Coordinates of C-alpha atoms in Angstrom, one line a residue:
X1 CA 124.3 94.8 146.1
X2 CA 122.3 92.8 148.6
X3 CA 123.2 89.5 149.7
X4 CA 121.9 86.6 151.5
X5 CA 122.9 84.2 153.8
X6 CA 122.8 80.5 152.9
X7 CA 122.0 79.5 156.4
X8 CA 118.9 81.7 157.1
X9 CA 118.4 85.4 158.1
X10 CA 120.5 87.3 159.8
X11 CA 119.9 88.0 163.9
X12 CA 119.1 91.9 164.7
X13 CA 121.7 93.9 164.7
X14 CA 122.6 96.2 167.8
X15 CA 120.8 99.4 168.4
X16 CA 123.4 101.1 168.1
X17 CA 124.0 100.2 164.0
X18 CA 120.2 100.5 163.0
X19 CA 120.1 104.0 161.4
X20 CA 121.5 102.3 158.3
X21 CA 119.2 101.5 155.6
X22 CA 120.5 98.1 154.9
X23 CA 120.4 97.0 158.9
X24 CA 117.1 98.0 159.5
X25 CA 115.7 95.8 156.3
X26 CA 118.0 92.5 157.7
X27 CA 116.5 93.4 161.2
X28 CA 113.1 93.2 160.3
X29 CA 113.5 89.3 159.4
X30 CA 114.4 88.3 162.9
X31 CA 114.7 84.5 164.0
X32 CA 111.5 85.1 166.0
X33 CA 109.3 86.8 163.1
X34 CA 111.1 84.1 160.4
X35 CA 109.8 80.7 162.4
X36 CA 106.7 82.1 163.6
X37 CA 104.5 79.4 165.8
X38 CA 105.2 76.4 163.7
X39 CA 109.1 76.9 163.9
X40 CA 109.5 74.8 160.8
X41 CA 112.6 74.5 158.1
X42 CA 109.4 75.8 155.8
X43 CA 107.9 78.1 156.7
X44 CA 111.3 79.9 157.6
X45 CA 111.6 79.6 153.6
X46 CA 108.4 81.2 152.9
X47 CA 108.9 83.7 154.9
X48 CA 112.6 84.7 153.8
X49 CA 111.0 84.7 150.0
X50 CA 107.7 87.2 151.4
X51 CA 110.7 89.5 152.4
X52 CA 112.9 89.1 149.3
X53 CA 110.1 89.9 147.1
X54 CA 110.3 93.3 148.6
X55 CA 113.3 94.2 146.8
X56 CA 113.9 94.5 142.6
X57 CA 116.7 91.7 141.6
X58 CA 118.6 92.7 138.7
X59 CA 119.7 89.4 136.8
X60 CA 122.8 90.8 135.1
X61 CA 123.2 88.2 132.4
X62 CA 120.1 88.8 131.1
X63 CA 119.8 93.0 131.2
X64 CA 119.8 94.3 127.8
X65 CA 123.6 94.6 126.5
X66 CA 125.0 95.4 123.1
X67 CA 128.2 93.2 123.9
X68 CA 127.3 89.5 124.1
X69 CA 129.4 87.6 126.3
X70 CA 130.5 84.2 126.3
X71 CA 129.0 83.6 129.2
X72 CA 125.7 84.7 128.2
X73 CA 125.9 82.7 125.5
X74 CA 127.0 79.3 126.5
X75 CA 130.8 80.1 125.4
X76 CA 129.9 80.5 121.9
X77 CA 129.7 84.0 119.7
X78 CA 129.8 85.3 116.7
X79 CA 131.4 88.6 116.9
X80 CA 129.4 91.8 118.7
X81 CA 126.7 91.6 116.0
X82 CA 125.4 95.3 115.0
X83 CA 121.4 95.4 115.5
X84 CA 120.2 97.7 113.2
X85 CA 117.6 100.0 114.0
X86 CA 113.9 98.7 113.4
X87 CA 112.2 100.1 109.8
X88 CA 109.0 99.3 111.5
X89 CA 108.5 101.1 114.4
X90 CA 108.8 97.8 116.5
X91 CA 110.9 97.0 120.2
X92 CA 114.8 96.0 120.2
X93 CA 115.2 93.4 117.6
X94 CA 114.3 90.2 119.5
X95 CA 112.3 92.2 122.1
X96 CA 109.1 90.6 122.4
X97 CA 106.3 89.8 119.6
X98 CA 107.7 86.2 118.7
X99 CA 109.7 87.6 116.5
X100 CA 112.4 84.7 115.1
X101 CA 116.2 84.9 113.2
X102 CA 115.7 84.6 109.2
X103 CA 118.0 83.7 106.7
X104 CA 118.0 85.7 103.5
X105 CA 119.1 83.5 100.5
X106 CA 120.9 85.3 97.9
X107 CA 120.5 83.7 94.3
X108 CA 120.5 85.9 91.3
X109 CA 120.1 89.4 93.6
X110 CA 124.0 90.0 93.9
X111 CA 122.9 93.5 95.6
X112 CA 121.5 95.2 98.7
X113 CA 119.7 98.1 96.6
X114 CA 116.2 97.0 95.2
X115 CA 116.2 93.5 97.1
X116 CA 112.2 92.8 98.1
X117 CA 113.6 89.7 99.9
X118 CA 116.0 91.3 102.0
X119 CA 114.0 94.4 102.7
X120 CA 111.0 92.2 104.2
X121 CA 113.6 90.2 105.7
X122 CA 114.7 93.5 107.7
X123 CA 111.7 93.8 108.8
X124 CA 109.9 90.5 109.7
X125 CA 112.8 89.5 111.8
X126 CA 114.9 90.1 115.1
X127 CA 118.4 88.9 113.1
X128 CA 119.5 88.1 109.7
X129 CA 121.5 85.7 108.4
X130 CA 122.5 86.5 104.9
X131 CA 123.6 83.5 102.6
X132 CA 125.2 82.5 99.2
X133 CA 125.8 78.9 97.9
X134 CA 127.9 78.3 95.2
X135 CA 125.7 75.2 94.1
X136 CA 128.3 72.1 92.8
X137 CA 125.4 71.2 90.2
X138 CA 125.8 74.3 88.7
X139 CA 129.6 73.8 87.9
X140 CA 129.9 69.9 86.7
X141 CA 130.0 69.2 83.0
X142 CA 127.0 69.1 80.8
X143 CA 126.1 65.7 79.1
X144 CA 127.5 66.8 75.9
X145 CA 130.9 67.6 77.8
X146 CA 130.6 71.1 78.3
X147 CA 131.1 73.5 81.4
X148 CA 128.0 74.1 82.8
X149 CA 129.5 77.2 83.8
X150 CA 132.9 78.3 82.2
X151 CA 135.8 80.3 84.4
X152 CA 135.0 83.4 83.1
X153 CA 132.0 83.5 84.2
X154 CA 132.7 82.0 87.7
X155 CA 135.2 84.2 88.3
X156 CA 132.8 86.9 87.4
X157 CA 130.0 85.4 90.4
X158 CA 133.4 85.2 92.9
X159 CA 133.8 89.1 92.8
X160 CA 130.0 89.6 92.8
X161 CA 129.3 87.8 96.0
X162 CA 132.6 89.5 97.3
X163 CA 131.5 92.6 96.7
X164 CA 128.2 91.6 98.1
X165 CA 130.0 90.7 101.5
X166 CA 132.1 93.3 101.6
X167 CA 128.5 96.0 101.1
X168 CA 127.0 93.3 104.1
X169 CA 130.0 93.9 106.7
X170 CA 129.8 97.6 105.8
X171 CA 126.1 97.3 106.8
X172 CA 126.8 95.7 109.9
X173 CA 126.2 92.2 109.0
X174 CA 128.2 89.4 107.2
X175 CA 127.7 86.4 104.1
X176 CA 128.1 83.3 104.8
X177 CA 129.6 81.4 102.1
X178 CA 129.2 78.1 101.4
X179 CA 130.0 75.6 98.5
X180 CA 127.0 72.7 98.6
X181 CA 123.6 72.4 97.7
X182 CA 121.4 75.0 99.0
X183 CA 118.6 72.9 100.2
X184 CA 121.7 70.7 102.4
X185 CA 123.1 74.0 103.4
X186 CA 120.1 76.0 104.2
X187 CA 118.4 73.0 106.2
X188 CA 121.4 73.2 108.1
X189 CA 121.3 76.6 108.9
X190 CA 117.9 77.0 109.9
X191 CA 118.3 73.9 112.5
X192 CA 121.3 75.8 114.3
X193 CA 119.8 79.4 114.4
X194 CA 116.3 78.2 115.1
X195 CA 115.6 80.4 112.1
X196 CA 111.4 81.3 111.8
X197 CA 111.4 82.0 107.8
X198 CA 114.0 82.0 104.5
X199 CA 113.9 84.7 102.2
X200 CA 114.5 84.7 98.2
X201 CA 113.7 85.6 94.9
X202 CA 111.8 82.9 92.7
X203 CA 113.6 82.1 89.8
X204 CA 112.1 81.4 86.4
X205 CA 114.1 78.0 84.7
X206 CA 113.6 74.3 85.9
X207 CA 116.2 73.6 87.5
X208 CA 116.2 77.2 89.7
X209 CA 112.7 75.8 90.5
X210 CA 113.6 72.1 91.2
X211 CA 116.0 73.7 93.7
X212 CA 113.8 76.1 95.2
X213 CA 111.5 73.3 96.0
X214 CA 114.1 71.0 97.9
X215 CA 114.5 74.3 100.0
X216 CA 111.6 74.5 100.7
X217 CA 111.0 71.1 101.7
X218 CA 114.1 71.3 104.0
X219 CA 113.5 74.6 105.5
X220 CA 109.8 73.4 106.6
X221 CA 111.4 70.2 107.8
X222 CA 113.6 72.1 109.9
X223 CA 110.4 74.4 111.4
X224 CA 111.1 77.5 109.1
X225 CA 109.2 78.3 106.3
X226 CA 110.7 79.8 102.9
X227 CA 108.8 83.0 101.7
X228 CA 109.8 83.5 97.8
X229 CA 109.9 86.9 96.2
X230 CA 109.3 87.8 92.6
X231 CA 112.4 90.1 91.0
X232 CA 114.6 90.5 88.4
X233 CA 111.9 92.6 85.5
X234 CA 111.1 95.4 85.4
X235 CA 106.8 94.9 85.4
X236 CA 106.1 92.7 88.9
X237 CA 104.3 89.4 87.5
X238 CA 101.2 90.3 90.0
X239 CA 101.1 93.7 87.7
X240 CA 100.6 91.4 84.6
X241 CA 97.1 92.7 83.1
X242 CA 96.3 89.1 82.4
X243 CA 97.4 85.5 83.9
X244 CA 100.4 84.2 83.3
X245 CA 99.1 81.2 81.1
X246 CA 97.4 84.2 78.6
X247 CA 101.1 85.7 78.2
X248 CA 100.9 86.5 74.2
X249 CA 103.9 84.6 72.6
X250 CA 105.5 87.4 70.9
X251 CA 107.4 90.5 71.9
X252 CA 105.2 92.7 69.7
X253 CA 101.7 91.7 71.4
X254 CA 103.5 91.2 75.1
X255 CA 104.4 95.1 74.8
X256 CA 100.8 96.5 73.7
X257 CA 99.3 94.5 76.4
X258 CA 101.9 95.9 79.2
X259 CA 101.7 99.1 77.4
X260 CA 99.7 100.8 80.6
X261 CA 101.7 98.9 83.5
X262 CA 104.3 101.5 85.2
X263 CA 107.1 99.6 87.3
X264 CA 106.9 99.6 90.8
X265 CA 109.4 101.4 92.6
X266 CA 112.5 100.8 93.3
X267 CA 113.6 100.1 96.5
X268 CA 116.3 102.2 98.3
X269 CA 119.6 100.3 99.4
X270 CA 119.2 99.7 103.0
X271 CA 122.1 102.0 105.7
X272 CA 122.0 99.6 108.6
X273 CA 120.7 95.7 109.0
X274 CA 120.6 93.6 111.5
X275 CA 123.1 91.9 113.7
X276 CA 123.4 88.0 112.8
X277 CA 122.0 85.2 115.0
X278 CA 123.7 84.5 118.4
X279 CA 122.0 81.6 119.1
X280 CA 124.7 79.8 117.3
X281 CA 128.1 79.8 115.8
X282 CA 128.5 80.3 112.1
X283 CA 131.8 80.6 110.3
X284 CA 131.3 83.0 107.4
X285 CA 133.2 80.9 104.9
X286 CA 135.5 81.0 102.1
X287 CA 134.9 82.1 98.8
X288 CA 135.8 79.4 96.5
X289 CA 138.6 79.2 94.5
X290 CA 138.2 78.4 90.6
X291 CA 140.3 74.8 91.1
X292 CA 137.5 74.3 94.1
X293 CA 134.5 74.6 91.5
X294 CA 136.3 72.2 89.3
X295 CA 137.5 74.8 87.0
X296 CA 140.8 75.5 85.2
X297 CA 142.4 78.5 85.8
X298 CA 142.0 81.1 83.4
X299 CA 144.4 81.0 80.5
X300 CA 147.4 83.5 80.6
X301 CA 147.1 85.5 77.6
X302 CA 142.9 86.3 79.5
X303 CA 143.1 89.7 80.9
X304 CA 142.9 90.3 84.5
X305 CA 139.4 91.2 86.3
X306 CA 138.3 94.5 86.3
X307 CA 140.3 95.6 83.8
X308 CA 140.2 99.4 83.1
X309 CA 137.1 100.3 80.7
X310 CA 136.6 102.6 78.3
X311 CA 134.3 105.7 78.7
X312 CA 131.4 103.9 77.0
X313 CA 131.8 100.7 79.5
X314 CA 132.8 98.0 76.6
X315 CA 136.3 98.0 76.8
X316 CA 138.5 95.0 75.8
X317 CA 139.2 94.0 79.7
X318 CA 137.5 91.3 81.8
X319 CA 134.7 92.9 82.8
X320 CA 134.4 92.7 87.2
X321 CA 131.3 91.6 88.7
X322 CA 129.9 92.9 91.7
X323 CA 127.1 95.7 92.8
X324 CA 129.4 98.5 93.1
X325 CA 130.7 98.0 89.6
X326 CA 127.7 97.7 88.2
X327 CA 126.3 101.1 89.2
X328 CA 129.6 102.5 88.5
X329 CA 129.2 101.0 84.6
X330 CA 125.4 102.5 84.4
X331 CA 126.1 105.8 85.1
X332 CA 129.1 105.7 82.7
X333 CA 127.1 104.4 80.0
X334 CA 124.0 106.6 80.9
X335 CA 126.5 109.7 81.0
X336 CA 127.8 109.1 77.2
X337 CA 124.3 108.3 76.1
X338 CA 123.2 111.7 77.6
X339 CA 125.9 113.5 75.8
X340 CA 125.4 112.5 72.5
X341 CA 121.5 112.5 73.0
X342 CA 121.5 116.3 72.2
X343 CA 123.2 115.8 68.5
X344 CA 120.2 114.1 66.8
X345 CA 122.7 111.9 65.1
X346 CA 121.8 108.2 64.7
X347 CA 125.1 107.2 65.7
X348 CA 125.1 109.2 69.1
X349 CA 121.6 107.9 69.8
X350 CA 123.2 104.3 69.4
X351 CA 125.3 104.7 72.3
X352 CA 121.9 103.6 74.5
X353 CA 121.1 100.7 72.7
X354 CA 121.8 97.3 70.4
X355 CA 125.3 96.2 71.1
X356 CA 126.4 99.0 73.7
X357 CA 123.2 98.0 76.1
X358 CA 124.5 94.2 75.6
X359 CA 127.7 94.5 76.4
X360 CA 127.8 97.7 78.5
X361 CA 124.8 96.1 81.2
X362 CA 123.8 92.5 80.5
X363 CA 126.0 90.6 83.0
X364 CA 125.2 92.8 85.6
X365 CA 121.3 92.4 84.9
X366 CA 122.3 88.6 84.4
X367 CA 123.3 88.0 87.6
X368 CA 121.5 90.7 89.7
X369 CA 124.1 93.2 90.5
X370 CA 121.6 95.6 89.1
X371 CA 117.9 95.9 89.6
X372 CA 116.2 96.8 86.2
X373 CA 114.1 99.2 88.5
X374 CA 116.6 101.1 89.4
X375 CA 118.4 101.5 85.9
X376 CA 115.3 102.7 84.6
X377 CA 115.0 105.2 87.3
X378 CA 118.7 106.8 86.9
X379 CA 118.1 106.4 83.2
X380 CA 114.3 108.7 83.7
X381 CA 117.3 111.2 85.6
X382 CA 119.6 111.4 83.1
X383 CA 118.1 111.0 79.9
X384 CA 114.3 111.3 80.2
X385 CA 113.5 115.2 80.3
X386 CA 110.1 116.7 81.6
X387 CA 107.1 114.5 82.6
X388 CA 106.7 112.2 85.4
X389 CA 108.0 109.1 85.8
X390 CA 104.8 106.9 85.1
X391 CA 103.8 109.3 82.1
X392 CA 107.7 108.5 80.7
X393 CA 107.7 104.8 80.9
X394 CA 104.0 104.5 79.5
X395 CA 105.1 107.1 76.1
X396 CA 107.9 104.7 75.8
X397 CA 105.9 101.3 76.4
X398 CA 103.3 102.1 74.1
X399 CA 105.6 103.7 71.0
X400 CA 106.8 101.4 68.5
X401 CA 110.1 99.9 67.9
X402 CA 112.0 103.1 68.6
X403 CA 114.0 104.5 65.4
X404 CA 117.9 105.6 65.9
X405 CA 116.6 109.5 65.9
X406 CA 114.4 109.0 68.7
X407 CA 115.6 109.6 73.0
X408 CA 117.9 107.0 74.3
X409 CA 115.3 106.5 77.2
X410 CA 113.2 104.9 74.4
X411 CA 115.6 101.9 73.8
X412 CA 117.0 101.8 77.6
X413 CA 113.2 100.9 78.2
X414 CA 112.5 98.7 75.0
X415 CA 115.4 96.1 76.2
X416 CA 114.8 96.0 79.5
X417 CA 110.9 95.1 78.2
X418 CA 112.4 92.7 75.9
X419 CA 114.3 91.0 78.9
X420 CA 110.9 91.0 81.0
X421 CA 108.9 89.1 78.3
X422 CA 111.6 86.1 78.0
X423 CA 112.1 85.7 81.2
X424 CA 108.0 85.6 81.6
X425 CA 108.0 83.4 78.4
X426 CA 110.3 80.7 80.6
X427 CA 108.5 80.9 83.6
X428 CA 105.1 80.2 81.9
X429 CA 107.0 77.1 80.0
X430 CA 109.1 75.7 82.6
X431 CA 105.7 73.6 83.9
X432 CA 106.2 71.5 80.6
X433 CA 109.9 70.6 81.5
X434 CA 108.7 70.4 85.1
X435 CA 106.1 67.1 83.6
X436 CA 108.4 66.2 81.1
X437 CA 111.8 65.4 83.3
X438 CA 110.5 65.2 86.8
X439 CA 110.4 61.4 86.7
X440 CA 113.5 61.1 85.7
X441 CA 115.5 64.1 88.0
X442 CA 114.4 62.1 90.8
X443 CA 115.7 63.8 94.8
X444 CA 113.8 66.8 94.9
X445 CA 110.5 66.9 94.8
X446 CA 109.0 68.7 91.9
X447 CA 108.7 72.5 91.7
X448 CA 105.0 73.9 92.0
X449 CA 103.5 74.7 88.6
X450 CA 104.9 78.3 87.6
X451 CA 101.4 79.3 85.8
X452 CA 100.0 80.1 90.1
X453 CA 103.6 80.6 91.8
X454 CA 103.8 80.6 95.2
X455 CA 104.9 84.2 95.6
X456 CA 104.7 86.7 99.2
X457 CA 103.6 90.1 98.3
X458 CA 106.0 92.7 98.6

């Protein structure tokens, strides 16, 4: 390493010493050649800084490094944040192009696998910032009294998001957790990671809507913008053959008009994301507890989550939320429909439908440990026989109400249409609540009409 003196350049060195490299570059900025005519403090400057320009300067706190210091980071670090590699062909993750942190908000997407929001997230931006906010609105007491959410069903969310962080950190990144309002927490957030863009799925109800607005409002406030993706059916609404305001208002006319639309793909779970922000410290968080959500704890005689289940997935036990569970529970209950597919029986074609498909796979749909994408795919594997995927789901779109004889494919995709065409009914309606009760919800400012929904394209 080269140094130089504080108090000018260094007199010629003997004759003796100038076969060394290093000597005969120091010796070539003599007094006499440094001052020139003038003999001036400044132009002995300039002339020390024509020489040193000569030479490459490696700033070692800012050469590329996996490991980020304290040091190199004002005293303040996460942990050695894993960058994953780029999907997109791109530089290092924050290498050039502008490219900012983002924060991926999970909501009703408890999953990495078939997760638009989180795959554009991975790759739009240099660093991600996964988060989940157990919302205190969502756990008061109704106006009639009631528990807006009850414990078994909170306790049911606390496994899914730890499941979630625990697939995250296996991935090489983390969840924050955090129990406030979203738009408070998000705001936040975005300030202290100088975060470019927030990334969710829309929701469909009033409320969801109310509070993806105040996001909105405070990500944009905070010099991010929030970018909304549309999840959680099986046909995308931008596949829709007609607008959302022209949905027919029963199951039986909603089917013949979809009867052509084949689902989009799903979208594999991702091996590797990106590092989280180091441009501030974050604390991942606590899950909290039941008592912390203003719950009681559950009552004795309750059995304990994840309880063993039987082979056709509806045993007696608490059922366990989380991702990994839920693919677990698919392929159990796609394996015994498979098995007694073969018999013809009515009663071994009901395995894959009514009451079973309820029980067996609604809460994980519910809450988005499970993409209805991807159960129809494994379902196509294990149930559906010859013909391609688009030609299976059209037969089955376009037959009637499938009879107790007929493949258990049939029903797997009949309930996962009937699932599509509420949820479509309530986002199409939720504008009338929307004029109804904004004057009176008052804070957030009103959700945009859902019949033109501000939506990215995945």
């Amino acid at each position: 390493m080269l140094a130089c003196s504080s108090r000018g350049a260094l007199p010629a060195a003997p004759a003796a010493r100038q076969s060394r490299p290093v000597r005969r570059i120091v010796a070539a900025a003599s007094p006499a050649a440094v001052l020139g005519s003038r003999g001036s403090v400044a132009a002995r400057l300039a002339q020390q800084l024509r020489q040193l320009k000569q030479f490459k300067v490696w700033d070692v706190s800012a050469a590329p490094s996996d490991r980020c210091t304290p040091d190199a980071r004002g005293g303040r670090q996460l942990r050695p944040a894993r960058q994953g590699a780029p999907n997109d062909g791109g530089a290092r993750p924050g290498a050039g192009g502008g490219r900012r942190p983002g924060i991926v908000w999970f909501r009703g997407d408890l999953r990495l696998h078939d997760n638009d929001a989180l795959s554009r997230a991975q790759a739009d931006c240099s660093s991600l910032l996964p988060v989940y906010c157990f919302d205190p609105r969502d756990y008061g007491k109704s106006p009639q009294g009631y528990d807006r959410t009850g414990p078994f069903r909170a306790q049911f969310l606390q496994e899914a998001v730890a499941d979630l962080r625990a697939a995250l950190r296996a991935a090489g990144s983390e969840l924050i957790v955090r129990l406030g309002k979203p738009e408070e927490v998000i705001g936040e957030l975005v300030r202290r990671t100088g975060a470019g863009a927030v990334y969710c799925h829309t929701e469909v109800t009033y409320e969801e809507r109310r509070v993806e607005a105040a996001v909105k409002a405070a990500a944009e406030g905070a010099g991010a913008q929030l970018r909304a993706f549309w999840g959680a059916t099986l046909a995308h609404l931008e596949d829709l053959p007609f607008k959302l305001d022209q949905l027919p208002q029963s199951f039986d006319g909603f089917r013949e008009r979809t009867a052509g639309v084949s689902p989009r793909a799903a979208l594999p779970t991702p091996g590797e994301l990106r590092g989280l922000p180091l441009g501030g410290r974050v604390d991942a968080g606590e899950i909290p507890t039941l008592q912390q959500l203003g719950l009681a704890p559950l009552p004795k005689g309750a059995a304990p989550s994840g309880s063993a289940s039987s082979s056709r997935g509806s045993g007696s036990g608490q059922a366990k939320g989380g991702e990994g569970e839920a693919l677990s529970q698919l392929r159990r209950f796609l394996a015994h429909a498979a098995g007694g597919s073969g018999s013809g029986s009515k009663a071994a074609a009901g395995a894959a439908y009514t009451s079973n498909f309820a029980s067996c796979i609604a809460p994980w749909l519910a809450t988005g440990c499970l993409s209805p994408r991807r159960m129809l795919e494994e379902a196509q594997q294990a149930l559906g026989g010859s013909g391609s995927s688009a030609q299976a789901t059209a037969a089955a779109a376009s037959a009637a109400q499938p009879s107790g004889a007929q493949a258990p494919l049939s029903w797997v995709r009949y309930e996962l249409l009937w699932r599509d065409f509420f949820r479509f009914i309530t986002l199409k309606y939720s504008s009338v609540s929307t004029a109804a009760l904004g004057a009176k919800a008052g804070g957030a400012e009103a959700a945009p009409s859902p019949a033109q929904p501000a939506l990215a394209v995945a």
